[in-house]
Amino acid sequence: MRKKTVIIGGVAGGATTAARLRRKDESMEIVLLERGEYISYANCGLPYHVGDVIKNRESLLLQTPEAMKKKFNVDVRVQNEAVKINPEDHIVTIKDLKAGRVYEENYDYLVIATGSSPVVPPIPGIDGPDIYTLWTVPDTDRIKKVIETKKPKTAAVIGGGFIGLEMAENLHRAGLEVSIVEMQDQVMAPLDFEMAQLLHENIEMNGVSLILGDGVASFEHKDGKTLITLNSGKELQTDMVLLSIGVRPNSELAGEAGLKLNGRGGILVDEMLRTSEENIYAVGDVIEVENYVLKEPAMIPLAGPANKQGRICADNIAGGQKKYKGTLGTSVAQVFDLTAGAAGVNEKTLIRKGKVRGKDYETVLINQKSHAGYYPGAVPVTLKLLFDLDGNILGAQAVGQEGVDKRIDVLAGAMRSGNTIYDLEELELAYAPPYSSAKDPVNMLGFTAENVLEKMVSFMSCRELDDRIETEGWEKDLTILDVTEEMERMVFHIPGSVHIPLGQLRQRMSELPKDRMIVTYCAIGVRSYNAARILMQNGFSDVKVLEGGTSFYQSMHYKDSRPSACREEEQLKAAEAEPKEVRLVDCCGLQCPGPIMKVHETLESMEDGETVKVAATDMGFPRDIESWCQRTGNTLVKKERDGKQNVVFIKKGKEGQQLCAAATDVISGQGKTMVVFSGDMDKALASFIIANGAAAMGRPVTMFFTFWGLNILRKPEKQHVKKSAVEKMFGAMMPRGSRKLKLSKMNMGGMGTKMMKRVMREKNVETLENLMKQAMENGVKLVACTMSMDVMGIRKEEIIDGVEFAGVASYLGDAENSDVNLFI
């Protein structure tokens, strides 16, 4: 007797199941139901049609009902929605959305491939006009039409996942001014923060505004625009909004039929992809899978796994016994100039599960070139590998301009094959100068990981180093050793570091103390590793290497190195002037400090006023050369992108001899500093009124909060942090945040404070909270004293965002450049 399979849903999982099942069983009656207009389309390509990268809309449509019928003899019914499943009688109730009729279809086997839908949370105003999601072809058509007809100038993308970032890039390509709002502290969740920071830097380099750690509180349609109010109180006004907050499984139909679901709505299936009901299978975004690394349930909505599940499902319906062995989560995305890829688990996940670095797992982070550095076009690739103490690979991440997908694919294949870090060392990968190096970056990951497990090297992350430096008196326990050349140090160095170039280290080791930790660093990590080996074999017992080197460290602090108004003014003047002569210098593929050295050599042979045009593939080169120009008395005229190259124009000598006003203020010591010791509301008000006044006059202002003054900076919500009994008592007795402060006099059990706030409202005096917000927006530096925090049991997690953490030395440095210093 001829059997029938009904498939609910097309696209990746459903269409693949139908095609494979026909190849396995020519006699099977196959019905494919799709409530939309299209059964199989390239949903991953939709953002690129918006940006006109994929110009032909028809290219997105992979299969049509007519083609499926002709090629595979599948009865495809678009705009037919399954509204009910009766497992007991093997019947599906269907609504023909075009004709409006309801009918039933019996089945022998049922496949649920209903996929997922964008999350649309109940935020006030989220259903307003000019707010869109991108998930289907009609969504794409709608957004394209809006761009072509309404011609919006600005767009806000809510969410920094794959689709959000791809849409941000393509809206930017379409000519819109784009902002990305992400509630987490980073974009692209599969990456760890430090890898995502490379994307953050590049996104902002491309002129896209990036708002992290701030969610949407409400939307309001106002005067033809959408006003977005964020949780922080910040407001954005935009012509259109693209929601990309996440996805949820379309499992309502399965749940109503009594199929077992997990807590997130995913359909539970076994290894054969069978649900809890006999003869009903499920594939794609709608199902719960097993995390391949952790061997635990997960929801991983990706097109690749959905296609593979469809194939396995079809084979099993046709009588096979194939098993789906879990999802690794291998992914890749283009984000402006960079490509980001990941496979397996990230470090955030391991930490969340209670795993400890050094005890349960290790990581290595390296900077390599996409192919041989001497061959033109080589660009940096940053890779991170996570592995357990037996060498088993847990996860991998990569970010770079080229070669990322290749390395992630190799690493994903190694993980699927059960390879260890030792196998990575032995992988024989294709090599020719245009494609790779004799020691491929994947091999280098294996070599470095083995060195870690054999205790030949120990790494310190950028964040760990920053935490150490923020501790008062860190110099007594730590020496930061810069082993770069003098020219490199002129470009950048970590404050407080000791400088001994690698070539001089053996002769000058006596200058270093053996009774404290030494952290070595160079540009990318190779020389600092060699330095560490020299020290470790000469009696230095506690030596670490800064992972990623200064190129990576600077990306972690890219916001600290933005050009001042003075430099921008200088660059503008230089750009307007007619150059005497332009020389061309090609530094593409050169390893740091190669480009800087070549620029230096070229300028040595030039006259003042002449200009050199330099091309380099290193993403950090424009940032480095800007610092170098400032220190060497040359002028950076402009910088631009040309394909994969960073192009800069440098004029020898300074453009004019007069310092701009912004620099004069600092040099002449007109900054303002104050120590905020008191936690009284009236004194806090006075502090911020003075600070805002000084900031409005263009003066640099530093507010150093110590002891009771720290309470002004506390978050109002209780933070779940581990504390001793005494610290908990301190916390309970002290006011939590600015709203809980009391008057220094006439408080009268709180009545005086309430009266003061009322009078302030009536007299239109800004609240303390608003004054604090204005201060931060005006560039006032708020510094929390780390020593006082330690004494009073206040943790960093309890302090509001935007506050720096430092000791007295940092404050005194600012005080030296000030002509006013207050103690409040």
Coordinates of C-alpha atoms in Angstrom, one line a residue, residues 372-739:
A372 CA 52.7 34.2 4.0
G373 CA 53.6 37.7 5.1
Y374 CA 56.0 38.3 2.2
Y375 CA 53.3 37.6 -0.4
P376 CA 51.1 40.8 -1.2
G377 CA 47.8 41.1 0.6
A378 CA 48.5 39.2 3.8
V379 CA 46.2 40.4 6.6
P380 CA 46.0 39.7 10.3
V381 CA 43.8 36.9 11.7
T382 CA 43.2 36.6 15.5
L383 CA 42.3 33.1 16.7
K384 CA 41.2 31.8 20.1
L385 CA 41.3 28.1 21.1
L386 CA 39.7 26.5 24.2
F387 CA 40.8 23.1 25.3
D388 CA 40.8 20.9 28.4
L389 CA 43.9 19.8 30.3
D390 CA 44.0 16.5 28.2
G391 CA 44.2 18.6 25.0
N392 CA 40.6 18.0 23.8
I393 CA 39.3 20.9 21.8
L394 CA 36.3 22.6 23.3
G395 CA 35.8 25.6 21.0
A396 CA 37.4 28.0 18.6
Q397 CA 36.9 31.5 17.4
A398 CA 38.5 33.7 14.7
V399 CA 38.2 37.3 13.5
G400 CA 40.0 38.8 10.6
Q401 CA 39.7 40.1 7.1
E402 CA 40.5 36.9 5.2
G403 CA 41.0 33.2 5.9
V404 CA 38.7 33.1 8.9
D405 CA 36.2 30.7 7.4
K406 CA 39.0 28.3 6.2
R407 CA 40.5 28.0 9.7
I408 CA 37.1 27.7 11.5
D409 CA 36.1 24.9 9.1
V410 CA 39.4 23.1 9.7
L411 CA 38.9 23.4 13.5
A412 CA 35.3 22.3 13.3
G413 CA 36.3 19.3 11.3
A414 CA 39.0 18.5 13.8
M415 CA 36.5 18.7 16.7
R416 CA 34.0 16.4 14.9
S417 CA 36.8 13.9 14.3
G418 CA 37.8 13.9 18.0
N419 CA 41.2 15.5 17.2
T420 CA 43.2 17.1 20.1
I421 CA 45.5 20.0 20.1
Y422 CA 48.4 17.6 19.4
D423 CA 46.7 16.6 16.2
L424 CA 46.5 20.3 15.2
E425 CA 50.3 20.4 15.3
E426 CA 50.4 17.5 12.8
L427 CA 47.7 18.6 10.4
E428 CA 49.2 18.7 6.9
L429 CA 47.4 21.6 5.3
A430 CA 47.8 23.0 1.8
Y431 CA 50.5 25.6 1.5
A432 CA 51.5 28.1 -1.1
P433 CA 52.4 31.8 -0.4
P434 CA 49.1 33.2 -1.7
Y435 CA 47.0 30.9 0.5
S436 CA 48.8 30.1 3.8
S437 CA 52.1 29.7 5.5
A438 CA 54.3 26.7 6.0
K439 CA 53.1 26.8 9.6
D440 CA 49.4 27.5 9.2
P441 CA 47.6 29.5 11.9
V442 CA 45.8 26.2 12.8
N443 CA 49.2 24.5 13.4
M444 CA 50.3 27.5 15.4
L445 CA 47.2 27.1 17.7
G446 CA 48.3 23.5 18.3
F447 CA 52.0 24.5 19.0
T448 CA 50.9 27.3 21.4
A449 CA 48.4 25.1 23.2
E450 CA 51.0 22.4 23.7
N451 CA 53.4 25.0 25.2
V452 CA 50.7 26.0 27.7
L453 CA 50.0 22.4 28.8
E454 CA 53.8 21.7 29.1
K455 CA 54.2 24.9 31.2
M456 CA 56.6 26.4 28.7
V457 CA 54.4 29.6 28.7
S458 CA 51.7 31.2 30.7
F459 CA 49.5 33.9 29.3
M460 CA 47.8 36.9 30.9
S461 CA 44.7 38.3 29.2
C462 CA 44.3 42.0 28.5
R463 CA 41.4 42.2 31.1
E464 CA 43.5 40.4 33.7
L465 CA 46.4 42.9 33.2
D466 CA 44.0 45.9 33.4
D467 CA 42.6 44.5 36.7
R468 CA 46.1 44.3 38.1
I469 CA 47.0 47.8 37.0
E470 CA 43.9 49.2 38.6
T471 CA 45.0 47.9 42.0
E472 CA 46.8 50.6 44.0
G473 CA 50.5 49.8 44.5
W474 CA 50.5 47.2 41.7
E475 CA 54.1 48.1 40.8
K476 CA 55.3 46.4 44.0
D477 CA 54.1 43.0 42.8
L478 CA 54.2 43.3 39.0
T479 CA 56.7 44.4 36.4
I480 CA 55.4 44.9 32.9
L481 CA 58.2 44.4 30.4
D482 CA 58.1 45.9 26.9
V483 CA 60.5 44.0 24.6
T484 CA 59.7 46.0 21.4
E485 CA 62.1 48.3 19.6
E486 CA 62.4 52.1 20.4
M487 CA 60.4 53.0 17.3
E488 CA 57.5 50.8 18.3
R489 CA 57.5 52.2 21.8
M490 CA 57.1 55.7 20.3
V491 CA 53.9 54.4 18.7
F492 CA 52.4 52.8 21.9
H493 CA 53.4 51.5 25.2
I494 CA 51.6 50.4 28.3
P495 CA 52.0 53.1 31.0
G496 CA 54.3 52.0 33.8
S497 CA 56.1 49.4 31.7
V498 CA 59.8 48.8 31.7
H499 CA 61.5 48.9 28.3
I500 CA 64.2 46.4 27.4
P501 CA 64.3 45.4 23.7
L502 CA 64.5 41.7 23.2
G503 CA 68.0 41.9 21.7
Q504 CA 69.3 43.5 24.9
L505 CA 67.4 41.3 27.4
R506 CA 70.2 38.8 28.1
Q507 CA 72.6 41.6 28.9
R508 CA 70.1 43.6 31.0
M509 CA 68.3 40.9 33.0
S510 CA 69.9 42.2 36.2
E511 CA 67.6 45.3 35.9
L512 CA 64.6 43.1 36.6
P513 CA 63.4 41.9 40.0
K514 CA 63.1 38.2 40.5
D515 CA 60.8 38.4 43.5
R516 CA 57.7 39.6 41.5
M517 CA 55.6 38.6 38.5
I518 CA 56.9 39.8 35.1
V519 CA 54.5 40.2 32.2
T520 CA 56.2 40.5 28.8
Y521 CA 54.7 42.1 25.7
C522 CA 55.5 42.9 22.1
A523 CA 53.4 43.7 19.0
I524 CA 51.8 40.3 18.5
G525 CA 53.3 37.9 21.1
V526 CA 56.2 36.2 19.3
R527 CA 59.1 38.2 20.8
S528 CA 57.4 38.4 24.2
Y529 CA 57.2 34.6 24.2
N530 CA 60.9 34.4 23.4
A531 CA 61.6 36.9 26.2
A532 CA 59.6 34.8 28.6
R533 CA 61.6 31.7 27.8
I534 CA 64.8 33.6 28.3
L535 CA 63.7 34.8 31.8
M536 CA 62.2 31.5 32.9
Q537 CA 65.5 29.7 32.2
N538 CA 67.5 32.3 34.1
G539 CA 65.8 32.1 37.5
F540 CA 62.7 34.2 37.0
S541 CA 59.9 31.9 38.3
D542 CA 56.8 33.9 37.7
V543 CA 56.6 35.1 34.1
K544 CA 53.6 35.6 31.9
V545 CA 53.1 36.7 28.3
L546 CA 50.4 39.3 27.4
E547 CA 48.2 37.4 24.9
G548 CA 47.7 39.0 21.5
G549 CA 50.4 41.7 22.1
T550 CA 49.9 45.4 21.9
S551 CA 48.0 45.2 18.6
F552 CA 45.3 43.3 20.4
Y553 CA 45.6 45.3 23.6
Q554 CA 45.0 48.5 21.7
S555 CA 41.9 47.1 20.1
M556 CA 40.6 46.3 23.6
H557 CA 41.1 50.0 24.4
Y558 CA 40.2 51.5 21.1
K559 CA 37.9 54.1 22.6
D560 CA 40.9 55.5 24.6
S561 CA 42.8 56.3 21.4
R562 CA 40.4 58.4 19.4
P563 CA 41.8 61.6 17.9
S564 CA 41.4 64.8 19.9
A565 CA 39.8 67.9 18.5
C566 CA 43.3 69.4 18.2
R567 CA 44.5 66.5 15.9
E568 CA 41.3 66.7 13.8
E569 CA 41.8 70.4 13.3
E570 CA 45.4 69.8 12.4
Q571 CA 44.5 67.1 9.9
L572 CA 41.8 69.3 8.3
K573 CA 44.3 72.1 7.6
A574 CA 46.8 69.6 6.2
A575 CA 44.2 68.0 3.9
E576 CA 43.2 71.4 2.5
A577 CA 46.8 72.3 1.7
E578 CA 48.3 71.4 -1.7
P579 CA 51.0 68.7 -1.3
K580 CA 54.5 69.5 -2.6
E581 CA 55.1 65.9 -3.7
V582 CA 53.4 62.6 -3.0
R583 CA 55.6 59.5 -2.6
L584 CA 54.1 56.0 -2.6
V585 CA 55.0 53.3 0.0
D586 CA 53.6 49.8 0.0
C587 CA 53.6 48.2 3.4
C588 CA 51.0 45.5 2.7
G589 CA 51.7 42.2 4.4
L590 CA 54.5 43.7 6.6
Q591 CA 54.6 42.5 10.2
C592 CA 54.6 45.2 12.9
P593 CA 56.8 47.2 13.3
G594 CA 57.6 46.9 9.6
P595 CA 55.2 49.5 8.3
I596 CA 56.2 52.1 10.9
M597 CA 59.9 51.5 10.2
K598 CA 59.4 51.8 6.5
V599 CA 57.5 55.1 7.0
H600 CA 60.3 56.4 9.2
E601 CA 62.9 55.5 6.6
T602 CA 60.9 57.2 3.8
L603 CA 60.3 60.4 5.8
E604 CA 64.0 60.6 6.7
S605 CA 64.8 61.2 3.0
M606 CA 62.0 63.7 2.5
E607 CA 61.8 67.5 3.0
D608 CA 59.3 69.3 5.3
G609 CA 55.9 69.7 3.6
E610 CA 56.2 66.7 1.3
T611 CA 53.6 64.0 1.6
V612 CA 53.8 60.2 1.6
K613 CA 51.0 57.9 0.7
V614 CA 51.2 54.6 2.6
A615 CA 49.2 51.4 2.1
A616 CA 49.1 48.7 4.7
T617 CA 46.9 45.6 5.4
D618 CA 47.3 45.8 9.2
M619 CA 44.0 46.9 10.6
G620 CA 45.8 48.6 13.5
F621 CA 48.2 50.6 11.3
P622 CA 46.0 53.8 11.0
R623 CA 45.7 53.9 14.8
D624 CA 49.5 53.3 15.3
I625 CA 50.6 55.8 12.7
E626 CA 48.5 58.5 14.2
S627 CA 50.2 58.1 17.6
W628 CA 53.6 57.9 15.9
C629 CA 52.9 61.2 14.0
Q630 CA 52.0 62.9 17.2
R631 CA 55.2 61.8 18.9
T632 CA 57.6 62.5 15.9
G633 CA 56.3 65.9 14.9
N634 CA 54.7 64.8 11.6
T635 CA 51.1 65.4 10.3
L636 CA 48.6 62.6 9.5
V637 CA 46.6 64.2 6.7
K638 CA 44.0 61.6 6.2
K639 CA 43.2 57.9 6.4
E640 CA 40.9 55.8 4.2
R641 CA 40.0 52.3 3.2
D642 CA 40.8 50.9 -0.2
G643 CA 39.5 47.3 -0.4
K644 CA 41.5 45.4 2.2
Q645 CA 44.1 48.1 2.5
N646 CA 44.4 50.9 5.0
V647 CA 45.7 54.0 3.2
V648 CA 47.2 57.0 5.0
F649 CA 48.7 60.3 3.9
I650 CA 51.4 61.7 6.0
K651 CA 53.0 65.2 5.6
K652 CA 56.5 65.6 7.0
G653 CA 56.5 68.2 9.7
K654 CA 53.7 69.9 11.7
E655 CA 50.9 71.8 10.0
G656 CA 51.4 75.2 11.6
Q657 CA 53.1 75.9 15.0
Q658 CA 50.1 77.1 17.0
L659 CA 48.5 74.6 19.4
C660 CA 44.7 74.4 19.2
A661 CA 42.6 75.6 22.2
A662 CA 41.8 72.0 23.4
A663 CA 45.5 71.3 23.8
T664 CA 46.4 74.7 25.3
D665 CA 43.9 74.2 28.2
V666 CA 45.5 71.0 29.3
I667 CA 49.1 72.2 28.9
S668 CA 48.5 75.5 30.8
G669 CA 47.1 73.5 33.8
Q670 CA 43.4 74.7 33.6
G671 CA 41.9 71.4 34.5
K672 CA 39.6 70.9 37.6
T673 CA 39.9 68.1 40.2
M674 CA 37.9 67.3 43.3
V675 CA 37.9 64.7 46.0
V676 CA 34.3 63.8 46.8
F677 CA 34.6 62.4 50.4
S678 CA 31.1 63.1 51.6
G679 CA 28.0 61.0 50.9
D680 CA 25.5 63.8 51.8
M681 CA 23.0 64.8 49.1
D682 CA 23.6 68.5 49.4
K683 CA 27.3 68.2 49.1
A684 CA 26.9 65.7 46.2
L685 CA 24.7 68.3 44.4
A686 CA 27.3 71.0 44.9
S687 CA 30.0 68.7 43.5
F688 CA 28.2 68.0 40.3
I689 CA 27.0 71.5 39.8
I690 CA 30.6 72.7 40.0
A691 CA 31.8 69.9 37.7
N692 CA 29.2 70.6 35.0
G693 CA 30.0 74.3 35.1
A694 CA 33.7 73.6 34.6
A695 CA 33.0 71.1 31.8
A696 CA 30.7 73.6 30.1
M697 CA 33.7 76.0 29.9
G698 CA 35.7 73.3 28.1
R699 CA 37.8 72.3 31.1
P700 CA 38.9 68.7 31.8
V701 CA 37.3 67.6 35.1
T702 CA 38.1 64.7 37.3
M703 CA 35.9 63.7 40.3
F704 CA 37.6 61.2 42.7
F705 CA 35.1 59.5 44.9
T706 CA 36.4 58.0 48.2
F707 CA 35.0 56.5 51.4
W708 CA 31.4 57.8 51.9
G709 CA 31.4 59.5 48.6
L710 CA 31.4 56.1 46.9
N711 CA 27.7 55.7 47.9
I712 CA 26.8 58.3 45.3
L713 CA 28.0 56.0 42.6
R714 CA 26.3 52.8 43.9
K715 CA 23.6 51.2 41.7
P716 CA 20.1 51.4 43.3
E717 CA 19.4 47.7 42.7
K718 CA 21.0 45.1 44.9
Q719 CA 23.8 43.3 43.2
H720 CA 24.4 39.6 43.8
V721 CA 28.1 39.6 44.7
K722 CA 30.0 37.5 47.2
K723 CA 30.8 39.4 50.4
S724 CA 32.0 38.7 54.0
A725 CA 29.6 39.2 56.9
V726 CA 31.2 42.5 57.8
E727 CA 31.0 43.8 54.2
K728 CA 27.3 42.8 54.1
M729 CA 26.7 44.8 57.3
F730 CA 28.5 47.8 55.8
G731 CA 26.4 47.5 52.7
A732 CA 23.1 47.3 54.6
M733 CA 23.9 50.4 56.7
M734 CA 25.0 52.6 53.8
P735 CA 22.7 54.3 51.2
R736 CA 22.5 52.4 47.9
G737 CA 22.8 55.1 45.2
S738 CA 22.1 58.8 44.8
R739 CA 18.3 58.5 45.5

